[in-house]
Amino acid sequence: MADSSTSTLKFVVTGGGIAGLICAYLLREIGHDVVVLEKSSRKEQVTSDHGGVRIPPNMMRLLQALPRTEELLEAKASKCAGILFHQCKEGERAELVGKMDFAQEVMNDLGCDFYFIPHKDLHEHLYTLCIECGVNLIHEFEVVEVQTSKPTNGNGPRVMNRSGDFVTGDIIIGADGKNSVVRKILLTEEDETEEVDSNTSDSEKSSLSTIKAIVGATLSIPISLLKSDPELEPLLRGENHWMVYMGNGTSIAMARYGPDLYLLDLTYGQHPLPGDTDSEWLAPGTPAQSVLDKAQEYDGRVQKLINLGKRSHWNIQTVHALPRYVSKLNQVVVVGDAAHSMYINGTHNTAASFEDAFTLSRLFSRFSSTQQLKSNASFFLNSYQQIQQKRTRAMETSEMNTMLLLGIPPGIEREGRNSGFKLTLHLDGADDATLERVWAGYVAQFDYDARDAVDEWWMTWARPGNRDSSIIGGVSVISTQ
């Protein structure tokens, strides 16, 4: 770690996307020095189109803690009224087989609504907050290497670019996405030690091991094009539902994201096929025909929407199932897409990025004394590892299982799934116990609060009422009381 005479810890965040910005903002707000290194220029960030972001209740509770959230959502977002599940029938209109109504009492108990928002609007909001609170943002700094060193050397880890320039800090936060350079440190450590995650159940390991890569495509469609088409215009009437179409090995989800954007996302649960490519939003979009080739069995309206796509791209994300998110020397931690393989229905699970950031910042807010912070940084990072390991595995398993469930091919298994879904079409007037039983899985995911998880961990393991040092997981911990 850096010299203990400094007033704060210095965090170096690689990646200026949503995961990097929310981490930077929260850590700066509690008094730490934060530098964000972003490979693209500011102009590229402002003009790029990154699709949309889902904001489920577990993320919404955290987003509400940020300034001007209400104004952001009112101007830029669309509220989601629920999910409608359709079964595709080649050559016929898709059949509605299930629904989840977010207005029902069991969802209202969560205390938050579900929103959709364009990625660029949420990103711009976080960027502004970072500038306002004093985060140092450096553009056109493409990270190619991260070097760590033993704390006894007196040198902190450093982040280098192609020109050999480097930035040093106390802790490196890898928020550099699915092709993360920072993650390579953890993968190298894993290969060397062949670690086995004792916190992952056999069923979770089995679910995660069935898929080695998640493939999806996203198309951006201007709302004006839907308004001018008599067949598509009804999609904009009334409440905004997340429309999910289930096909043979694939699924398509679509919804309105704010006043000007409609998004269609294709996902399929199989290894990348010949012709599947991974393209960034900053690169030219993939022609809509590439998506149509995977959607021949879908409803005519869905195919018409695909043809209206103005921006599109394919995404291929490797499933790493990392056993650790923190390096052995406790100098590097990964968050967001660098840590998780959750890119379901073509849309990043940004809720995971928010949970990572709030968990990390809440842990590092526990000590006001700089010396205590530095001597206990390893404990905070190990605490982050333990808290997030359980949560992330549960989320990844749920998302993977959902992806496979929505793409079941024709047969008895699909018929059984649809029979179960159809029970949800007749829940009007059902009692709370019935609703809770039907939607228990969703509610369990939505009801999680990263701040509460940290507080519970702290009360259980940090023993704030004890003035003596204790050893937790091999790390010396000093109480604040």
Tab-separated table of N, CA and C in Angstrom, residues 287-388:
chain	number	residue	atom	x	y	z
A	287	PRO	N	-25.463	-5.829	-39.907
A	287	PRO	CA	-26.708	-5.704	-40.668
A	287	PRO	C	-27.850	-6.476	-40.019
A	288	ALA	N	-29.060	-5.938	-40.115
A	288	ALA	CA	-30.230	-6.574	-39.523
A	288	ALA	C	-30.457	-7.974	-40.077
A	289	GLN	N	-30.025	-8.235	-41.302
A	289	GLN	CA	-30.229	-9.541	-41.907
A	289	GLN	C	-29.583	-10.645	-41.080
A	290	SER	N	-28.463	-10.350	-40.421
A	290	SER	CA	-27.786	-11.350	-39.584
A	290	SER	C	-28.665	-11.779	-38.423
A	291	VAL	N	-29.467	-10.848	-37.911
A	291	VAL	CA	-30.394	-11.172	-36.829
A	291	VAL	C	-31.607	-11.912	-37.401
A	292	LEU	N	-32.073	-11.487	-38.547
A	292	LEU	CA	-33.229	-12.151	-39.167
A	292	LEU	C	-32.958	-13.628	-39.446
A	293	ASP	N	-31.721	-13.954	-39.777
A	293	ASP	CA	-31.376	-15.346	-40.052
A	293	ASP	C	-31.637	-16.241	-38.848
A	294	LYS	N	-31.584	-15.665	-37.635
A	294	LYS	CA	-31.824	-16.431	-36.414
A	294	LYS	C	-33.271	-16.327	-35.954
A	295	ALA	N	-34.118	-15.604	-36.701
A	295	ALA	CA	-35.470	-15.307	-36.218
A	295	ALA	C	-36.551	-15.698	-37.212
A	296	GLN	N	-36.292	-16.722	-38.027
A	296	GLN	CA	-37.255	-17.106	-39.054
A	296	GLN	C	-38.563	-17.623	-38.474
A	297	GLU	N	-38.522	-18.200	-37.277
A	297	GLU	CA	-39.731	-18.778	-36.686
A	297	GLU	C	-40.566	-17.759	-35.914
A	298	TYR	N	-40.076	-16.532	-35.815
A	298	TYR	CA	-40.730	-15.563	-34.947
A	298	TYR	C	-41.896	-14.854	-35.634
A	299	ASP	N	-42.741	-14.280	-34.793
A	299	ASP	CA	-43.911	-13.521	-35.206
A	299	ASP	C	-43.535	-12.489	-36.275
A	300	GLY	N	-44.459	-12.242	-37.214
A	300	GLY	CA	-44.201	-11.286	-38.284
A	300	GLY	C	-43.874	-9.900	-37.771
A	301	ARG	N	-44.517	-9.492	-36.661
A	301	ARG	CA	-44.224	-8.171	-36.105
A	301	ARG	C	-42.786	-8.099	-35.613
A	302	VAL	N	-42.311	-9.191	-35.044
A	302	VAL	CA	-40.934	-9.221	-34.563
A	302	VAL	C	-39.963	-9.068	-35.727
A	303	GLN	N	-40.230	-9.773	-36.807
A	303	GLN	CA	-39.355	-9.677	-37.969
A	303	GLN	C	-39.400	-8.278	-38.591
A	304	LYS	N	-40.561	-7.657	-38.556
A	304	LYS	CA	-40.668	-6.292	-39.073
A	304	LYS	C	-39.836	-5.333	-38.217
A	305	LEU	N	-39.866	-5.514	-36.909
A	305	LEU	CA	-39.056	-4.684	-36.015
A	305	LEU	C	-37.570	-4.840	-36.311
A	306	ILE	N	-37.160	-6.077	-36.546
A	306	ILE	CA	-35.748	-6.330	-36.851
A	306	ILE	C	-35.331	-5.558	-38.102
A	307	ASN	N	-36.190	-5.537	-39.096
A	307	ASN	CA	-35.877	-4.816	-40.326
A	307	ASN	C	-35.788	-3.307	-40.124
A	308	LEU	N	-36.396	-2.806	-39.056
A	308	LEU	CA	-36.358	-1.370	-38.774
A	308	LEU	C	-35.125	-0.965	-37.957
A	309	GLY	N	-34.357	-1.936	-37.510
A	309	GLY	CA	-33.203	-1.634	-36.666
A	309	GLY	C	-32.213	-0.701	-37.344
A	310	LYS	N	-31.856	0.380	-36.661
A	310	LYS	CA	-30.906	1.351	-37.207
A	310	LYS	C	-29.488	1.117	-36.699
A	311	ARG	N	-29.384	0.539	-35.535
A	311	ARG	CA	-28.076	0.202	-34.977
A	311	ARG	C	-28.174	-1.202	-34.400
A	312	SER	N	-27.150	-2.035	-34.642
A	312	SER	CA	-27.192	-3.383	-34.089
A	312	SER	C	-25.782	-3.909	-33.885
A	313	HIS	N	-25.678	-4.892	-33.043
A	313	HIS	CA	-24.383	-5.542	-32.844
A	313	HIS	C	-24.575	-6.914	-32.237
A	314	TRP	N	-23.590	-7.770	-32.431
A	314	TRP	CA	-23.554	-9.077	-31.791
A	314	TRP	C	-22.652	-8.996	-30.576
A	315	ASN	N	-23.002	-9.734	-29.546
A	315	ASN	CA	-22.163	-9.791	-28.358
A	315	ASN	C	-21.890	-11.252	-28.027
A	316	ILE	N	-20.623	-11.599	-27.829
A	316	ILE	CA	-20.238	-12.939	-27.394
A	316	ILE	C	-19.428	-12.790	-26.111
A	317	GLN	N	-19.967	-13.292	-25.021
A	317	GLN	CA	-19.306	-13.153	-23.723
A	317	GLN	C	-18.946	-14.519	-23.172
A	318	THR	N	-17.673	-14.725	-22.918
A	318	THR	CA	-17.203	-15.982	-22.354
A	318	THR	C	-17.647	-16.107	-20.898
A	319	VAL	N	-18.054	-17.300	-20.513
A	319	VAL	CA	-18.454	-17.559	-19.131
A	319	VAL	C	-17.224	-18.059	-18.368
A	320	HIS	N	-16.649	-17.196	-17.534
A	320	HIS	CA	-15.436	-17.560	-16.797
A	320	HIS	C	-15.744	-18.227	-15.455
A	321	ALA	N	-16.897	-17.865	-14.847
A	321	ALA	CA	-17.260	-18.409	-13.526
A	321	ALA	C	-16.079	-18.295	-12.572
A	322	LEU	N	-15.591	-17.071	-12.380
A	322	LEU	CA	-14.414	-16.837	-11.544
A	322	LEU	C	-14.630	-17.312	-10.113
A	323	PRO	N	-13.655	-18.041	-9.556
A	323	PRO	CA	-13.768	-18.412	-8.143
A	323	PRO	C	-13.439	-17.249	-7.212
A	324	ARG	N	-12.697	-16.260	-7.735
A	324	ARG	CA	-12.348	-15.097	-6.925
A	324	ARG	C	-12.449	-13.834	-7.769
A	325	TYR	N	-12.844	-12.739	-7.101
A	325	TYR	CA	-12.905	-11.429	-7.742
A	325	TYR	C	-11.809	-10.510	-7.229
A	326	VAL	N	-10.989	-11.026	-6.304
A	326	VAL	CA	-9.919	-10.245	-5.682
A	326	VAL	C	-8.608	-11.006	-5.849
A	327	SER	N	-7.531	-10.311	-6.199
A	327	SER	CA	-6.243	-10.968	-6.392
A	327	SER	C	-5.638	-11.393	-5.060
A	328	LYS	N	-4.673	-12.304	-5.121
A	328	LYS	CA	-4.056	-12.836	-3.899
A	328	LYS	C	-3.386	-11.762	-3.056
A	329	LEU	N	-2.800	-10.772	-3.727
A	329	LEU	CA	-2.121	-9.703	-3.000
A	329	LEU	C	-3.085	-8.614	-2.538
A	330	ASN	N	-4.377	-8.809	-2.804
A	330	ASN	CA	-5.407	-7.851	-2.376
A	330	ASN	C	-5.143	-6.449	-2.917
A	331	GLN	N	-4.672	-6.388	-4.164
A	331	GLN	CA	-4.431	-5.101	-4.803
A	331	GLN	C	-5.325	-4.892	-6.019
A	332	VAL	N	-5.999	-5.938	-6.442
A	332	VAL	CA	-6.821	-5.873	-7.645
A	332	VAL	C	-8.182	-6.506	-7.355
A	333	VAL	N	-9.251	-5.841	-7.828
A	333	VAL	CA	-10.601	-6.381	-7.705
A	333	VAL	C	-11.332	-6.100	-9.001
A	334	VAL	N	-12.153	-7.039	-9.455
A	334	VAL	CA	-12.915	-6.848	-10.690
A	334	VAL	C	-14.394	-6.682	-10.370
A	335	VAL	N	-15.066	-5.868	-11.183
A	335	VAL	CA	-16.486	-5.578	-10.995
A	335	VAL	C	-17.188	-5.596	-12.346
A	336	GLY	N	-18.519	-5.620	-12.323
A	336	GLY	CA	-19.291	-5.539	-13.549
A	336	GLY	C	-19.021	-6.695	-14.495
A	337	ASP	N	-18.989	-6.411	-15.801
A	337	ASP	CA	-18.795	-7.462	-16.803
A	337	ASP	C	-17.431	-8.121	-16.702
A	338	ALA	N	-16.465	-7.457	-16.115
A	338	ALA	CA	-15.151	-8.071	-15.919
A	338	ALA	C	-15.229	-9.216	-14.922
A	339	ALA	N	-16.219	-9.163	-14.044
A	339	ALA	CA	-16.354	-10.177	-13.000
A	339	ALA	C	-17.437	-11.194	-13.297
A	340	HIS	N	-18.508	-10.766	-13.967
A	340	HIS	CA	-19.698	-11.598	-14.101
A	340	HIS	C	-20.006	-11.923	-15.550
A	341	SER	N	-20.587	-13.085	-15.765
A	341	SER	CA	-21.042	-13.490	-17.094
A	341	SER	C	-22.554	-13.387	-17.139
A	342	MET	N	-23.063	-12.163	-17.164
A	342	MET	CA	-24.508	-11.965	-17.134
A	342	MET	C	-24.901	-10.974	-18.216
A	343	TYR	N	-25.193	-11.502	-19.373
A	343	TYR	CA	-25.587	-10.696	-20.516
A	343	TYR	C	-26.765	-11.416	-21.162
A	344	ILE	N	-27.890	-11.367	-20.480
A	344	ILE	CA	-29.040	-12.176	-20.869
A	344	ILE	C	-30.052	-11.314	-21.626
A	345	ASN	N	-30.702	-11.919	-22.637
A	345	ASN	CA	-31.635	-11.216	-23.511
A	345	ASN	C	-30.973	-9.992	-24.119
A	346	GLY	N	-29.679	-10.127	-24.459
A	346	GLY	CA	-28.967	-9.089	-25.175
A	346	GLY	C	-28.615	-7.861	-24.366
A	347	THR	N	-29.008	-7.809	-23.091
A	347	THR	CA	-28.822	-6.604	-22.289
A	347	THR	C	-27.955	-6.906	-21.081
A	348	HIS	N	-26.970	-6.049	-20.844
A	348	HIS	CA	-26.124	-6.213	-19.677
A	348	HIS	C	-26.952	-6.170	-18.400
A	349	ASN	N	-26.598	-7.020	-17.438
A	349	ASN	CA	-27.245	-6.958	-16.126
A	349	ASN	C	-26.532	-5.889	-15.309
A	350	THR	N	-26.904	-4.623	-15.556
A	350	THR	CA	-26.244	-3.503	-14.905
A	350	THR	C	-26.517	-3.499	-13.409
A	351	ALA	N	-27.576	-4.173	-12.966
A	351	ALA	CA	-27.843	-4.268	-11.531
A	351	ALA	C	-26.657	-4.875	-10.809
A	352	ALA	N	-25.982	-5.855	-11.444
A	352	ALA	CA	-24.819	-6.473	-10.818
A	352	ALA	C	-23.704	-5.462	-10.629
A	353	SER	N	-23.504	-4.565	-11.594
A	353	SER	CA	-22.479	-3.528	-11.475
A	353	SER	C	-22.781	-2.599	-10.307
A	354	PHE	N	-24.044	-2.229	-10.164
A	354	PHE	CA	-24.433	-1.350	-9.054
A	354	PHE	C	-24.223	-2.055	-7.717
A	355	GLU	N	-24.592	-3.323	-7.653
A	355	GLU	CA	-24.407	-4.058	-6.404
A	355	GLU	C	-22.924	-4.185	-6.053
A	356	ASP	N	-22.086	-4.436	-7.058
A	356	ASP	CA	-20.642	-4.481	-6.816
A	356	ASP	C	-20.155	-3.168	-6.212
A	357	ALA	N	-20.553	-2.065	-6.835
A	357	ALA	CA	-20.063	-0.754	-6.418
A	357	ALA	C	-20.530	-0.383	-5.019
A	358	PHE	N	-21.800	-0.617	-4.734
A	358	PHE	CA	-22.321	-0.261	-3.421
A	358	PHE	C	-21.736	-1.155	-2.329
A	359	THR	N	-21.508	-2.424	-2.647
A	359	THR	CA	-20.884	-3.321	-1.675
A	359	THR	C	-19.469	-2.865	-1.360
A	360	LEU	N	-18.694	-2.579	-2.382
A	360	LEU	CA	-17.301	-2.177	-2.204
A	360	LEU	C	-17.196	-0.862	-1.452
A	361	SER	N	-17.970	0.129	-1.850
A	361	SER	CA	-17.871	1.443	-1.214
A	361	SER	C	-18.371	1.421	0.227
A	362	ARG	N	-19.390	0.627	0.480
A	362	ARG	CA	-19.909	0.580	1.857
A	362	ARG	C	-18.901	-0.077	2.789
A	363	LEU	N	-18.183	-1.071	2.289
A	363	LEU	CA	-17.133	-1.681	3.105
A	363	LEU	C	-16.017	-0.685	3.400
A	364	PHE	N	-15.600	0.057	2.387
A	364	PHE	CA	-14.492	0.992	2.570
A	364	PHE	C	-14.913	2.287	3.251
A	365	SER	N	-16.167	2.428	3.582
A	365	SER	CA	-16.604	3.593	4.358
A	365	SER	C	-16.591	3.314	5.854
A	366	ARG	N	-16.209	2.104	6.246
A	366	ARG	CA	-16.334	1.697	7.644
A	366	ARG	C	-15.330	2.358	8.573
A	367	PHE	N	-14.182	2.771	8.066
A	367	PHE	CA	-13.177	3.399	8.913
A	367	PHE	C	-12.908	4.813	8.428
A	368	SER	N	-12.848	5.757	9.358
A	368	SER	CA	-12.511	7.132	9.005
A	368	SER	C	-11.020	7.379	9.163
A	369	SER	N	-10.347	6.550	9.927
A	369	SER	CA	-8.910	6.693	10.135
A	369	SER	C	-8.154	6.098	8.959
A	370	THR	N	-7.229	6.881	8.392
A	370	THR	CA	-6.460	6.406	7.240
A	370	THR	C	-5.644	5.174	7.596
A	371	GLN	N	-5.029	5.178	8.778
A	371	GLN	CA	-4.198	4.037	9.159
A	371	GLN	C	-5.044	2.780	9.275
A	372	GLN	N	-6.244	2.923	9.835
A	372	GLN	CA	-7.135	1.774	9.932
A	372	GLN	C	-7.554	1.303	8.542
A	373	LEU	N	-7.799	2.257	7.651
A	373	LEU	CA	-8.177	1.886	6.295
A	373	LEU	C	-7.098	1.055	5.626
A	374	LYS	N	-5.867	1.512	5.713
A	374	LYS	CA	-4.785	0.835	5.023
A	374	LYS	C	-4.466	-0.507	5.656
A	375	SER	N	-4.507	-0.588	6.963
A	375	SER	CA	-4.189	-1.855	7.617
A	375	SER	C	-5.301	-2.874	7.455
A	376	ASN	N	-6.513	-2.404	7.111
A	376	ASN	CA	-7.649	-3.311	6.979
A	376	ASN	C	-8.171	-3.431	5.558
A	377	ALA	N	-7.444	-2.873	4.592
A	377	ALA	CA	-7.888	-2.941	3.204
A	377	ALA	C	-8.042	-4.389	2.740
A	378	SER	N	-7.118	-5.243	3.162
A	378	SER	CA	-7.206	-6.652	2.780
A	378	SER	C	-8.483	-7.289	3.320
A	379	PHE	N	-8.836	-6.920	4.543
A	379	PHE	CA	-10.073	-7.451	5.130
A	379	PHE	C	-11.290	-7.002	4.340
A	380	PHE	N	-11.319	-5.715	3.931
A	380	PHE	CA	-12.452	-5.215	3.164
A	380	PHE	C	-12.592	-5.968	1.844
A	381	LEU	N	-11.459	-6.200	1.174
A	381	LEU	CA	-11.503	-6.883	-0.111
A	381	LEU	C	-11.927	-8.339	0.042
A	382	ASN	N	-11.446	-8.982	1.096
A	382	ASN	CA	-11.875	-10.357	1.349
A	382	ASN	C	-13.356	-10.413	1.743
A	383	SER	N	-13.812	-9.394	2.450
A	383	SER	CA	-15.238	-9.318	2.785
A	383	SER	C	-16.069	-9.153	1.517
A	384	TYR	N	-15.582	-8.306	0.616
A	384	TYR	CA	-16.253	-8.122	-0.674
A	384	TYR	C	-16.339	-9.454	-1.402
A	385	GLN	N	-15.246	-10.195	-1.408
A	385	GLN	CA	-15.211	-11.493	-2.061
A	385	GLN	C	-16.281	-12.425	-1.499
A	386	GLN	N	-16.373	-12.505	-0.187
A	386	GLN	CA	-17.317	-13.427	0.442
A	386	GLN	C	-18.770	-13.015	0.195
A	387	ILE	N	-19.039	-11.716	0.285
A	387	ILE	CA	-20.413	-11.242	0.092
A	387	ILE	C	-20.857	-11.439	-1.350
A	388	GLN	N	-19.993	-11.043	-2.292
A	388	GLN	CA	-20.374	-11.081	-3.694
A	388	GLN	C	-20.372	-12.482	-4.287
